[in-house]
């Protein structure tokens, strides 16, 4: 290189002053000089080695034929059987590594999960394989990782093959903890074969039994479909379905392609009845007909989405079936008019669509094909092909089915579309027929208001203390259940009321209380959690009193030889026990909130002075504002919960589960979702007093007040027998 007193900067200036061709020639010359210097150095080194007499093994890579494969020839080993053994080991190590990677991919089922746990597995195998850390350096409590690492067996076997001389080689291997006995080669081969089969078995089992995290939709590739029209095979892809918002945002918005004539529907004094079931006649019912709809009137305006709401068993589905003309039996009386004209089922079926909750679709066609068949069969003949196609595309965009256009419908709950996607397909199938009136039956979910209820209760507790705060939260949650049970009693759903109240007590004592204690302990693991012992003792004693009062009529019933003799006395005893428990509950409220309130608040005040006095929370809203908002939220939750309960019979039929099971498990969780979430949130905030007040107070309120209130309510109407 050109060297001057100015150093490197001068060299760069000289190179940059050269032209492109001169610079290229200079670089080529420098490379040639370096290669010649290296060659001279290697020749001199070879001459020196030959003079000393050291025999160095040489390895030559020879290309065989026209293939791009290399055969390694070891001239020192003279093509002995060790070459084949070495090649066998390399092949087995490759197969074990491939099987390991496939097993990790199948178990991970996701790129992020596979990379995370795969990196940890590879780190463990490499570190404990005997190369990075020798066997002697691995701790005794980690030595098991050394023996289960496939790299250890492959390394021991492959190290023995070319390096098994009797002097320096054995010493080097033993210093690194490798085994130098000849039989370790075959141990390594056997272990690698075993690991190869093990990893491939894990890979196969994981693919067979583990479901993917992201649901795959079976779709038909249009290109492959066109290319195999005359063939017998068809290609099926499994792509990930993109979000509907992404697809719909890419498409240009258009208006409706096909016009339709809006119609109104009015019905007045509609009565629907069926023949009285034989079972009810046996029980003594004298009427010949069972009236399901009694004098129902209403109107549906065009262009207005109308929701028909009511409690379970109110007759919503029956009314929709009667208006749509889907009832083939029974007796229908009253007036049903379409735009002022009497309804004729022959013409009404052409302008109406009916979307059921669980409609039936062909599982072996795609979403686009389902809409295409519906449009072909139901649109008028004067609609041409292009208009029909444009209208189908408009409907698919409207209900956001474009990402699923080539997805197979599949079987509900098994494969194919999800429940939400099937409901959108059901609506789209009716929309492509361009109806004037669409009936939609759907489930209404409970609005997530739990966080607001817990916040308002917490604000009120700042003014009243945790005892009143927990009581308010429990009361607001149980008002929902009280309203639900009252409507269920009016519709003669006695089993739903009994099972739901039992489930409420169990869910509060087991699910809510246990979850609150667990979550609160984890969230505040470094702090001491305190609670009011007096409040817990009083609630426990009240629950024990409720248990004894509820058991008394039951034990009296089974005490007699004949159950018929104790029916009426048991009813009287049950009503008397209900009155006693109601009186005891109101006395408990007076004791807790007025006469002996200082017993429950004293401990809270002492804790506030000694520990968290400086960090006391300030109220965000006033007492009466919080109380008003809490009452409004409770009414809204009760209103929405009523419609959730309405789906219990349909869920029992579609899921194959008994009404009793759903009433014990589902209704308590839905009806008391607000107080359940509130208790857990308070436990996270280390306010265990309010959590205990919610869980125990709610159970006490249900057992001592709600159950007995319903017992007396039912006594007003009819006996349980």
Short mmCIF file of N, CA and C in Angstrom, two decimals, residues 35 64 148 190 218 265 296 342 445 467 471 475 482 484 595 632 635:
data_model
loop_
_atom_site.label_atom_id
_atom_site.label_comp_id
_atom_site.label_asym_id
_atom_site.label_seq_id
_atom_site.Cartn_x
_atom_site.Cartn_y
_atom_site.Cartn_z
N UNK A 35 -2.81 -13.19 -2.96
CA UNK A 35 -2.90 -14.61 -3.24
C UNK A 35 -1.52 -15.22 -3.45
N UNK A 64 -18.54 -35.57 -8.11
CA UNK A 64 -18.79 -36.80 -8.85
C UNK A 64 -19.79 -36.53 -9.95
N UNK A 148 -30.16 -36.68 28.39
CA UNK A 148 -31.31 -36.71 27.46
C UNK A 148 -31.05 -35.88 26.22
N UNK A 190 -27.64 -45.92 18.33
CA UNK A 190 -28.94 -46.36 18.85
C UNK A 190 -29.73 -45.22 19.45
N UNK A 218 -61.39 -23.82 5.42
CA UNK A 218 -61.16 -24.54 4.18
C UNK A 218 -61.73 -23.74 3.02
N UNK A 265 -96.39 -4.08 8.24
CA UNK A 265 -97.18 -5.21 8.70
C UNK A 265 -97.84 -4.83 10.01
N UNK A 296 -102.68 -10.36 20.99
CA UNK A 296 -101.46 -9.59 20.77
C UNK A 296 -101.68 -8.65 19.58
N UNK A 342 -105.19 -7.66 3.65
CA UNK A 342 -105.09 -8.93 4.38
C UNK A 342 -103.94 -9.78 3.83
N UNK A 445 -77.00 -10.17 24.33
CA UNK A 445 -76.00 -10.35 25.38
C UNK A 445 -76.10 -9.27 26.44
N UNK A 467 -68.75 -1.79 54.91
CA UNK A 467 -69.89 -2.64 55.23
C UNK A 467 -71.09 -2.29 54.36
N UNK A 471 -72.73 -4.29 51.06
CA UNK A 471 -74.16 -4.58 51.06
C UNK A 471 -74.85 -3.99 49.84
N UNK A 475 -76.76 -6.10 47.00
CA UNK A 475 -78.17 -5.81 46.76
C UNK A 475 -78.43 -5.49 45.29
N UNK A 482 -83.72 -11.02 41.43
CA UNK A 482 -85.07 -10.93 41.97
C UNK A 482 -86.08 -10.64 40.88
N UNK A 484 -85.67 -11.18 37.63
CA UNK A 484 -85.71 -12.32 36.72
C UNK A 484 -86.60 -13.42 37.28
N UNK A 595 -77.89 -0.13 64.79
CA UNK A 595 -77.69 -0.28 66.24
C UNK A 595 -76.25 -0.61 66.61
N UNK A 632 -79.54 3.39 38.53
CA UNK A 632 -79.81 3.33 37.09
C UNK A 632 -79.10 2.18 36.41
N UNK A 635 -80.94 -1.09 37.25
CA UNK A 635 -82.16 -1.27 36.46
C UNK A 635 -81.83 -1.68 35.04
#
